[in-house]
Short mmCIF file of C-alpha atoms in Angstrom, two decimals:
data_model
loop_
_atom_site.label_atom_id
_atom_site.label_comp_id
_atom_site.label_asym_id
_atom_site.label_seq_id
_atom_site.Cartn_x
_atom_site.Cartn_y
_atom_site.Cartn_z
CA MET F 1 22.03 44.09 21.84
CA THR F 2 23.86 41.22 23.49
CA ASP F 3 26.43 38.98 21.76
CA SER F 4 23.98 36.08 21.49
CA GLU F 5 21.41 38.31 19.80
CA HIS F 6 24.04 39.53 17.34
CA GLU F 7 24.99 35.92 16.49
CA GLU F 8 21.36 34.92 15.98
CA SER F 9 20.68 37.86 13.69
CA ARG F 10 23.86 37.13 11.73
CA SER F 11 22.92 33.44 11.25
CA GLU F 12 19.42 34.40 10.12
CA ALA F 13 20.86 36.82 7.59
CA GLN F 14 23.22 34.16 6.26
CA GLN F 15 20.35 31.68 5.88
CA ALA F 16 18.31 34.31 4.05
CA GLU F 17 21.18 34.98 1.69
CA ASP F 18 21.98 31.25 1.15
CA PRO F 19 19.57 29.85 -1.47
CA SER F 20 20.53 26.21 -0.75
CA HIS F 21 17.83 25.91 1.90
CA ASP F 22 15.17 27.01 -0.58
CA ARG F 23 16.46 24.55 -3.16
CA ALA F 24 16.40 21.70 -0.61
CA GLY F 25 12.81 22.48 0.32
CA LEU F 26 11.83 22.69 -3.34
CA ARG F 27 13.55 19.35 -4.02
CA VAL F 28 11.63 17.66 -1.19
CA ALA F 29 8.36 19.12 -2.47
CA LEU F 30 9.09 17.87 -5.98
CA TYR F 31 9.87 14.38 -4.65
CA CYS F 32 6.56 14.31 -2.76
CA VAL F 33 4.64 15.43 -5.84
CA ALA F 34 6.43 12.81 -7.96
CA ILE F 35 5.57 10.02 -5.46
CA LEU F 36 1.91 11.08 -5.37
CA ALA F 37 1.82 11.19 -9.17
CA VAL F 38 3.28 7.67 -9.39
CA LEU F 39 0.78 6.33 -6.84
CA TYR F 40 -2.10 8.02 -8.68
CA THR F 41 -0.96 6.55 -12.00
CA LEU F 42 -0.53 3.05 -10.55
CA HIS F 43 -3.97 3.15 -8.94
CA TYR F 44 -5.97 4.44 -11.90
CA THR F 45 -4.15 2.38 -14.54
CA ARG F 46 -4.26 -0.90 -12.60
CA SER F 47 -6.45 -2.62 -15.20
CA LEU F 48 -3.70 -2.02 -17.77
CA LEU F 49 -0.55 -2.44 -15.66
CA MET F 50 -1.65 -5.32 -13.44
CA PRO F 51 -1.66 -8.04 -16.15
CA PHE F 52 1.67 -6.76 -17.47
CA VAL F 53 3.41 -6.88 -14.07
CA VAL F 54 2.06 -10.35 -13.26
CA ALA F 55 3.06 -11.54 -16.74
CA LEU F 56 6.53 -10.07 -16.23
CA LEU F 57 6.97 -12.01 -12.97
CA VAL F 58 5.80 -15.27 -14.57
CA SER F 59 8.09 -14.71 -17.57
CA LEU F 60 11.00 -14.19 -15.16
CA LEU F 61 10.11 -17.54 -13.60
CA LEU F 62 10.17 -19.36 -16.92
CA SER F 63 12.91 -17.35 -18.63
CA PRO F 64 15.85 -19.55 -17.46
CA LEU F 65 14.20 -22.64 -18.92
CA VAL F 66 13.52 -20.88 -22.22
CA SER F 67 17.16 -19.74 -22.35
CA TRP F 68 18.31 -23.31 -21.64
CA PHE F 69 16.22 -24.59 -24.55
CA LYS F 70 17.62 -21.79 -26.71
CA ARG F 71 21.19 -22.93 -25.99
CA HIS F 72 20.16 -26.38 -27.20
CA ARG F 73 18.93 -24.89 -30.51
CA ILE F 74 15.24 -25.02 -29.72
CA PRO F 75 13.46 -21.80 -30.80
CA ARG F 76 12.08 -19.61 -28.07
CA SER F 77 8.59 -19.69 -29.57
CA ILE F 78 8.40 -23.50 -29.40
CA SER F 79 9.85 -23.74 -25.90
CA SER F 80 7.59 -20.93 -24.62
CA VAL F 81 4.43 -22.57 -25.93
CA LEU F 82 5.61 -25.92 -24.56
CA LEU F 83 6.33 -24.52 -21.09
CA LEU F 84 3.03 -22.64 -20.92
CA SER F 85 1.21 -25.80 -21.94
CA LEU F 86 3.02 -27.87 -19.31
CA LEU F 87 2.28 -25.20 -16.73
CA GLY F 88 -1.33 -24.84 -17.81
CA VAL F 89 -2.26 -28.54 -17.78
CA PRO F 90 -1.82 -29.08 -14.01
CA PHE F 91 -3.31 -25.65 -13.34
CA VAL F 92 -6.44 -26.43 -15.37
CA TYR F 93 -6.67 -29.89 -13.79
CA LEU F 94 -6.43 -28.41 -10.31
CA THR F 95 -9.02 -25.77 -11.20
CA LEU F 96 -11.46 -28.44 -12.43
CA GLU F 97 -10.86 -30.50 -9.29
CA LEU F 98 -11.51 -27.49 -7.08
CA ALA F 99 -14.55 -26.27 -9.03
CA GLU F 100 -16.93 -28.80 -7.47
CA PRO F 101 -16.03 -28.14 -3.80
CA ALA F 102 -15.96 -24.40 -4.46
CA GLN F 103 -19.45 -24.59 -5.99
CA LYS F 104 -20.62 -26.67 -3.04
CA TRP F 105 -19.39 -24.02 -0.63
CA MET F 106 -21.14 -21.33 -2.64
CA GLU F 107 -24.38 -23.31 -2.32
CA LYS F 108 -23.80 -23.85 1.41
CA LEU F 109 -23.13 -20.15 1.92
CA PRO F 110 -26.79 -19.09 2.49
CA ALA F 111 -27.39 -21.80 5.10
CA LEU F 112 -24.05 -21.04 6.74
CA THR F 113 -24.88 -17.33 6.76
CA THR F 114 -28.23 -18.06 8.43
CA GLN F 115 -26.52 -20.18 11.08
CA LEU F 116 -23.90 -17.53 11.71
CA ASN F 117 -26.60 -14.86 11.86
CA ALA F 118 -28.46 -16.80 14.51
CA ASN F 119 -25.34 -17.24 16.62
CA LEU F 120 -24.32 -13.62 16.13
CA THR F 121 -27.79 -12.57 17.26
CA ASP F 122 -27.47 -14.66 20.42
CA ILE F 123 -24.01 -13.24 21.12
CA SER F 124 -25.18 -9.68 20.48
CA GLU F 125 -28.20 -10.10 22.76
CA THR F 126 -26.00 -11.65 25.44
CA LEU F 127 -23.50 -8.81 25.34
CA SER F 128 -26.08 -6.04 25.12
CA PRO F 129 -29.53 -7.27 26.16
CA GLU F 130 -32.35 -5.19 24.81
CA VAL F 131 -34.65 -3.53 27.34
CA PRO F 132 -38.26 -4.34 26.48
CA PRO F 133 -40.34 -1.26 25.65
CA PRO F 134 -42.81 -0.19 28.30
CA ALA F 135 -46.23 -1.69 27.94
CA LYS F 136 -48.92 0.56 26.56
CA PRO F 137 -51.79 1.20 28.97
CA LEU F 138 -54.95 -0.62 28.09
CA PRO F 139 -57.91 1.53 27.13
CA GLU F 140 -60.44 1.98 29.86
CA ARG F 141 -63.56 -0.05 29.41
CA GLU F 142 -66.86 1.76 29.51
CA THR F 143 -69.12 0.53 32.26
CA GLY F 144 -72.20 2.44 31.34
CA PHE F 145 -74.62 2.18 28.41
CA SER F 146 -73.14 3.11 24.98
CA PHE F 147 -74.93 3.23 21.62
CA SER F 148 -71.68 2.20 19.76
CA ARG F 149 -71.21 -0.87 21.95
CA PHE F 150 -74.85 -1.75 21.52
CA PHE F 151 -74.67 -1.82 17.70
CA GLN F 152 -71.11 -3.38 17.46
CA GLY F 153 -71.85 -6.18 19.84
CA ASP F 154 -69.02 -8.44 21.05
CA GLU F 155 -66.76 -7.68 18.06
CA ALA F 156 -65.71 -4.39 19.57
CA GLU F 157 -64.26 -6.17 22.56
CA ALA F 158 -62.37 -8.67 20.37
CA VAL F 159 -60.44 -6.00 18.39
CA GLU F 160 -56.85 -5.73 19.59
CA PRO F 161 -54.09 -3.40 18.34
CA ALA F 162 -51.74 -4.98 15.77
CA VAL F 163 -48.34 -5.97 17.12
CA GLU F 164 -45.42 -4.79 14.97
CA PRO F 165 -42.68 -7.38 14.33
CA PRO F 166 -39.47 -6.67 16.26
CA PRO F 167 -36.74 -5.03 14.22
CA GLU F 168 -33.99 -7.34 13.02
CA ASN F 169 -30.67 -7.21 14.82
CA ALA F 170 -28.31 -4.62 13.31
CA LEU F 171 -25.39 -7.06 13.38
CA VAL F 172 -27.37 -9.61 11.37
CA GLU F 173 -28.40 -6.97 8.83
CA GLY F 174 -24.77 -5.93 8.42
CA VAL F 175 -23.62 -9.50 7.79
CA LYS F 176 -26.39 -10.08 5.22
CA GLU F 177 -25.70 -6.85 3.38
CA GLY F 178 -21.97 -7.58 3.35
CA GLY F 179 -22.51 -11.06 1.88
CA VAL F 180 -24.82 -9.75 -0.83
CA GLU F 181 -22.38 -6.99 -1.75
CA VAL F 182 -19.48 -9.45 -2.03
CA LEU F 183 -21.52 -11.78 -4.25
CA LEU F 184 -22.66 -8.96 -6.54
CA SER F 185 -19.14 -7.56 -6.81
CA MET F 186 -17.79 -11.00 -7.78
CA LEU F 187 -20.43 -11.37 -10.50
CA SER F 188 -19.81 -7.87 -11.83
CA VAL F 189 -16.03 -8.27 -12.19
CA ALA F 190 -16.16 -11.74 -13.80
CA PRO F 191 -15.97 -10.46 -17.45
CA ALA F 192 -13.10 -8.14 -16.55
CA ILE F 193 -11.23 -11.02 -14.90
CA LEU F 194 -11.62 -13.19 -18.00
CA ALA F 195 -10.37 -10.37 -20.23
CA GLN F 196 -7.36 -9.75 -18.00
CA TRP F 197 -6.64 -13.48 -17.96
CA ALA F 198 -6.50 -13.58 -21.77
CA ILE F 199 -4.32 -10.46 -21.90
CA TRP F 200 -2.02 -11.95 -19.28
CA LEU F 201 -1.54 -15.18 -21.22
CA ILE F 202 -0.66 -13.30 -24.42
CA LEU F 203 1.76 -11.03 -22.55
CA VAL F 204 3.57 -13.98 -20.95
CA LEU F 205 4.02 -15.64 -24.33
CA PHE F 206 5.37 -12.51 -26.00
CA LEU F 207 7.65 -11.63 -23.07
CA LEU F 208 9.19 -15.10 -23.18
CA ILE F 209 9.73 -14.93 -26.95
CA TYR F 210 10.72 -11.30 -27.53
CA GLY F 211 11.58 -10.05 -24.04
CA PRO F 212 15.37 -10.71 -23.88
CA GLY F 213 16.02 -9.13 -27.27
CA PHE F 214 13.92 -6.12 -26.35
CA TYR F 215 15.85 -5.61 -23.10
CA ASP F 216 19.20 -5.72 -24.92
CA ASN F 217 18.10 -3.32 -27.66
CA PHE F 218 16.61 -0.93 -25.13
CA ILE F 219 19.90 -0.78 -23.21
CA ASN F 220 21.91 -0.24 -26.39
CA LEU F 221 19.61 2.40 -27.90
CA PHE F 222 18.46 4.38 -24.87
CA PRO F 223 20.66 7.51 -24.77
CA LEU F 224 20.41 8.17 -21.01
CA ILE F 225 22.11 4.88 -20.18
CA ARG F 226 25.82 5.69 -20.27
CA ASN F 227 27.37 2.47 -18.98
CA LYS F 228 25.81 -0.11 -21.30
CA ARG F 229 27.79 -3.03 -19.94
CA ARG F 230 26.86 -2.31 -16.33
CA ALA F 231 23.19 -1.93 -17.25
CA ALA F 232 23.22 -5.26 -19.13
CA LEU F 233 24.83 -6.99 -16.14
CA LEU F 234 22.25 -5.41 -13.82
CA VAL F 235 19.34 -6.64 -15.96
CA GLY F 236 20.84 -10.13 -16.20
CA ARG F 237 21.46 -10.35 -12.46
CA LEU F 238 17.98 -9.02 -11.72
CA ARG F 239 16.37 -11.61 -13.98
CA GLN F 240 18.43 -14.42 -12.45
CA GLU F 241 17.87 -13.47 -8.81
CA LEU F 242 14.16 -12.73 -9.21
CA SER F 243 13.64 -15.96 -11.13
CA ARG F 244 15.38 -17.90 -8.37
CA TYR F 245 13.38 -16.14 -5.67
CA ILE F 246 10.00 -16.65 -7.36
CA LEU F 247 10.76 -20.30 -8.08
CA THR F 248 11.89 -20.93 -4.49
CA VAL F 249 8.85 -19.21 -2.97
CA THR F 250 6.53 -21.12 -5.33
CA ILE F 251 8.05 -24.45 -4.27
CA ILE F 252 7.79 -23.52 -0.57
CA ASN F 253 4.16 -22.41 -0.91
CA ALA F 254 3.26 -25.53 -2.88
CA GLY F 255 4.85 -27.65 -0.16
CA LEU F 256 2.95 -25.74 2.51
CA GLY F 257 -0.33 -26.29 0.68
CA LEU F 258 0.43 -29.97 0.15
CA VAL F 259 1.34 -30.58 3.81
CA THR F 260 -1.65 -28.60 5.08
CA GLY F 261 -4.08 -30.34 2.73
CA THR F 262 -2.71 -33.77 3.67
CA ALA F 263 -2.93 -33.05 7.40
CA LEU F 264 -6.51 -31.79 7.10
CA TRP F 265 -7.44 -34.84 5.00
CA LEU F 266 -6.00 -37.20 7.62
CA LEU F 267 -8.00 -35.42 10.31
CA GLY F 268 -11.22 -35.82 8.32
CA VAL F 269 -11.74 -32.16 7.37
CA GLU F 270 -14.02 -31.72 4.36
CA ASP F 271 -12.53 -30.39 1.09
CA ALA F 272 -8.96 -30.56 2.34
CA ILE F 273 -7.58 -30.11 -1.20
CA LEU F 274 -9.43 -26.80 -1.55
CA TRP F 275 -8.03 -25.46 1.72
CA GLY F 276 -4.52 -26.64 0.84
CA ALA F 277 -4.60 -24.79 -2.49
CA LEU F 278 -6.04 -21.71 -0.79
CA VAL F 279 -3.33 -21.48 1.88
CA ALA F 280 -0.64 -22.04 -0.77
CA LEU F 281 -1.95 -19.05 -2.74
CA LEU F 282 -2.41 -16.81 0.28
CA ASN F 283 1.09 -17.54 1.57
CA TYR F 284 2.54 -15.33 -1.18
CA ALA F 285 1.53 -12.41 1.09
CA PRO F 286 3.47 -12.69 4.37
CA PHE F 287 1.60 -11.91 7.60
CA VAL F 288 -1.61 -10.90 5.81
CA GLY F 289 -2.13 -14.11 3.81
CA PRO F 290 -1.80 -16.57 6.74
CA PHE F 291 -4.08 -14.37 8.84
CA VAL F 292 -6.79 -14.48 6.15
CA ALA F 293 -6.28 -18.24 5.75
CA ILE F 294 -6.79 -18.77 9.49
CA GLY F 295 -10.06 -16.83 9.34
CA ILE F 296 -11.33 -18.86 6.37
CA LEU F 297 -10.38 -22.14 8.05
CA CYS F 298 -12.22 -21.07 11.20
CA VAL F 299 -15.38 -20.56 9.12
CA ALA F 300 -14.84 -23.96 7.48
CA GLY F 301 -14.46 -25.56 10.91
CA ILE F 302 -17.66 -23.92 12.14
CA ALA F 303 -19.51 -25.16 9.05
CA GLN F 304 -18.40 -28.75 9.71
CA TYR F 305 -18.32 -29.00 13.51
CA GLY F 306 -20.61 -26.18 14.59
CA PHE F 307 -19.82 -23.74 17.39
CA ALA F 308 -17.61 -26.16 19.31
CA LEU F 309 -13.96 -26.46 20.22
CA ALA F 310 -13.38 -28.85 17.30
CA ALA F 311 -14.17 -25.98 14.90
CA LEU F 312 -10.73 -24.53 15.66
CA LEU F 313 -8.99 -27.73 14.54
CA PRO F 314 -8.36 -26.77 10.86
CA ALA F 315 -7.08 -23.31 11.75
CA GLY F 316 -4.91 -24.71 14.55
CA VAL F 317 -3.31 -27.30 12.27
CA PHE F 318 -2.52 -24.68 9.64
CA PHE F 319 -1.17 -22.27 12.27
CA ALA F 320 1.28 -24.90 13.56
CA ILE F 321 2.47 -25.84 10.05
CA ASN F 322 2.76 -22.19 9.02
CA MET F 323 4.84 -21.36 12.10
CA LEU F 324 7.33 -24.10 11.21
CA GLU F 325 7.49 -22.90 7.60
CA SER F 326 7.83 -19.19 8.35
CA GLN F 327 10.29 -19.49 11.22
CA PHE F 328 12.59 -22.26 9.99
CA VAL F 329 12.05 -23.41 6.39
CA THR F 330 11.70 -20.11 4.52
CA PRO F 331 14.55 -18.23 6.29
CA ALA F 332 16.90 -21.21 5.86
CA VAL F 333 16.13 -21.60 2.15
CA LEU F 334 15.91 -17.96 1.05
CA GLY F 335 18.51 -16.55 3.41
CA GLN F 336 19.54 -13.05 2.30
CA HIS F 337 16.33 -12.36 0.38
CA MET F 338 14.23 -12.65 3.54
CA ARG F 339 16.10 -9.89 5.38
CA LEU F 340 13.13 -7.55 5.21
CA ASN F 341 12.03 -5.28 8.00
CA PRO F 342 8.53 -6.39 9.15
CA LEU F 343 7.27 -2.81 9.52
CA ILE F 344 8.36 -1.84 6.01
CA LEU F 345 6.94 -5.10 4.68
CA ILE F 346 3.52 -4.47 6.26
CA LEU F 347 3.43 -0.90 4.96
CA TRP F 348 4.46 -2.13 1.52
CA LEU F 349 1.66 -4.72 1.54
CA LEU F 350 -0.88 -2.11 2.60
CA VAL F 351 0.16 0.26 -0.17
CA TRP F 352 -0.03 -2.38 -2.89
CA GLY F 353 -3.26 -3.76 -1.46
CA TRP F 354 -4.77 -0.28 -1.77
CA LEU F 355 -3.35 0.17 -5.27
CA TRP F 356 -4.21 -3.19 -6.88
CA GLY F 357 -6.29 -5.13 -4.35
CA PRO F 358 -5.59 -8.84 -3.67
CA VAL F 359 -3.32 -9.15 -6.72
CA GLY F 360 -1.21 -6.28 -5.42
CA VAL F 361 -0.83 -8.00 -2.06
CA LEU F 362 0.30 -11.24 -3.73
CA ILE F 363 2.95 -9.59 -5.92
CA ALA F 364 4.12 -6.99 -3.39
CA VAL F 365 6.97 -9.05 -1.91
CA PRO F 366 8.56 -10.02 -5.28
CA LEU F 367 8.43 -6.35 -6.27
CA LEU F 368 10.11 -5.35 -3.01
CA VAL F 369 12.81 -7.97 -3.52
CA GLY F 370 13.36 -6.68 -7.07
CA LEU F 371 13.63 -3.09 -5.81
CA LYS F 372 16.13 -4.25 -3.20
CA LEU F 373 18.24 -6.00 -5.87
CA VAL F 374 18.23 -2.90 -8.10
CA ALA F 375 19.23 -0.69 -5.18
CA SER F 376 22.05 -3.05 -4.18
CA GLN F 377 23.54 -2.87 -7.69
CA SER F 378 23.09 0.89 -8.17
CA GLN F 379 25.34 3.64 -6.92
CA GLY F 380 23.80 6.00 -4.41
CA LEU F 381 20.88 3.70 -3.51
CA HIS F 382 22.54 1.49 -0.90
CA PHE F 383 20.71 3.38 1.83
CA LEU F 384 17.48 1.78 0.56
CA VAL F 385 18.97 -1.68 1.08
CA ASP F 386 20.00 -0.75 4.64
CA LEU F 387 16.54 0.67 5.28
CA VAL F 388 14.72 -2.42 3.99
CA GLU F 389 17.02 -4.75 5.94
CA THR F 390 16.70 -2.83 9.20
CA GLU F 391 16.59 -5.27 12.09
CA SER F 392 14.80 -4.75 15.38
#
C-alpha cells in the first residue's frame, strides 16, 4: 500500500472510533424532527392559537397606554375596557361605512364575472383558435320508388339531425367554478370567524389586565430560568420594541390607505374608501400584500372603465404611492427594524401563509421582528440576527 492509502485508512479508522460524528448527525436529525413537529402543531392547532397570537400582538400595542394609566392610579381593568371601546368605535364605524360598498360589489360580482368570462373567451379563442370539426356527409337521397317515402310524405325530407350545443370554454368553466368555490368557502367559515372574533376580544381584555403580572410570576417561578433579572429585562424590552414597531407600522399603513383613498376619490374612482381600507390592511404583508392589492384594483378598474387603458388607473396610482412609502417612508421611520433579507422575508411569509392562511401572512412580519429581538438579546443566537439582516 502507498502512503496516501495508509493515511486514508487511518483517517477512516479514526472517524469510526470517534463518536462525535454520530452525535452531530443525531443532533441534526433531532432538530429536523423538532421543527417538523412544531410546524405540524402550528398548522393543526391554528383555530386555537391564531386568536391568541393576534390578541397578544394587539395587547402589546395597547400595553404602554394601560401601563401609563396604571401609573396615574387608574386600574388596568378600567383603562383596558376604555381603550378597547375607543379602538372599537372607529373600527365599527368604518365597518358600517364599508358594508354598503362591499355588499354592492358582491351583487355586481355575477355581472362582472360574466363580462370577464366573455373577454376571457375572446382572448382564449384568439390565442388558440378552435378548428371546426369536419362536416358530416349528407345521407344520399334515394332517386327511385320507396314504400317508406311514399307513406311518410314530405316530412321525411324535413327531418334534420339535431345539432349539439358547442362545449363551453374550459377557461370560462374554471373561472366560474373558482368563484363559486370562493363564495361557498366564505359562507361556510362565517360562524367560525364570528367565534374566533369573540374569543379574540376576550383574550385581548384579559391579556391587558392580567398579562404583566402573569409574565412576572412566570419568570420568578419557572425553575429553568436561572437569570431572573435578565429574563425580566428581555421581556420588558421585547414588549416595548414590539409595541413601538406595531404602532409605527399601523400609523404608516393607515396613512397609506388614507392617501390612496383620497387620490382615488379625486380621480373619480368608485368606492375609494373601500380600496383605501383594503390596501392599508394588505400592506401589513410586504411584497405579497401590495401585489394582491394591485390585482384587486385592476379588477375594480375593469369594472368601472371596461377593458381600456383607463382601467389601469387605480392600480397605477396605488403602485406609485406604494413605491414612495416602501422605498423612502418606511425605511426612514423604522430604520433598524426593516433590515430584513427579502429572501428570508418571502420564505417566512410563505410558511405562515401555509400555516394560518391570510391571518398568518398579516402577522408574519411582527413575529419575525419579535424573533429577531429575542435573538439579539440572547446569548448564542446572534447568528440568527446576522442571517435575517443579510444584505445583497
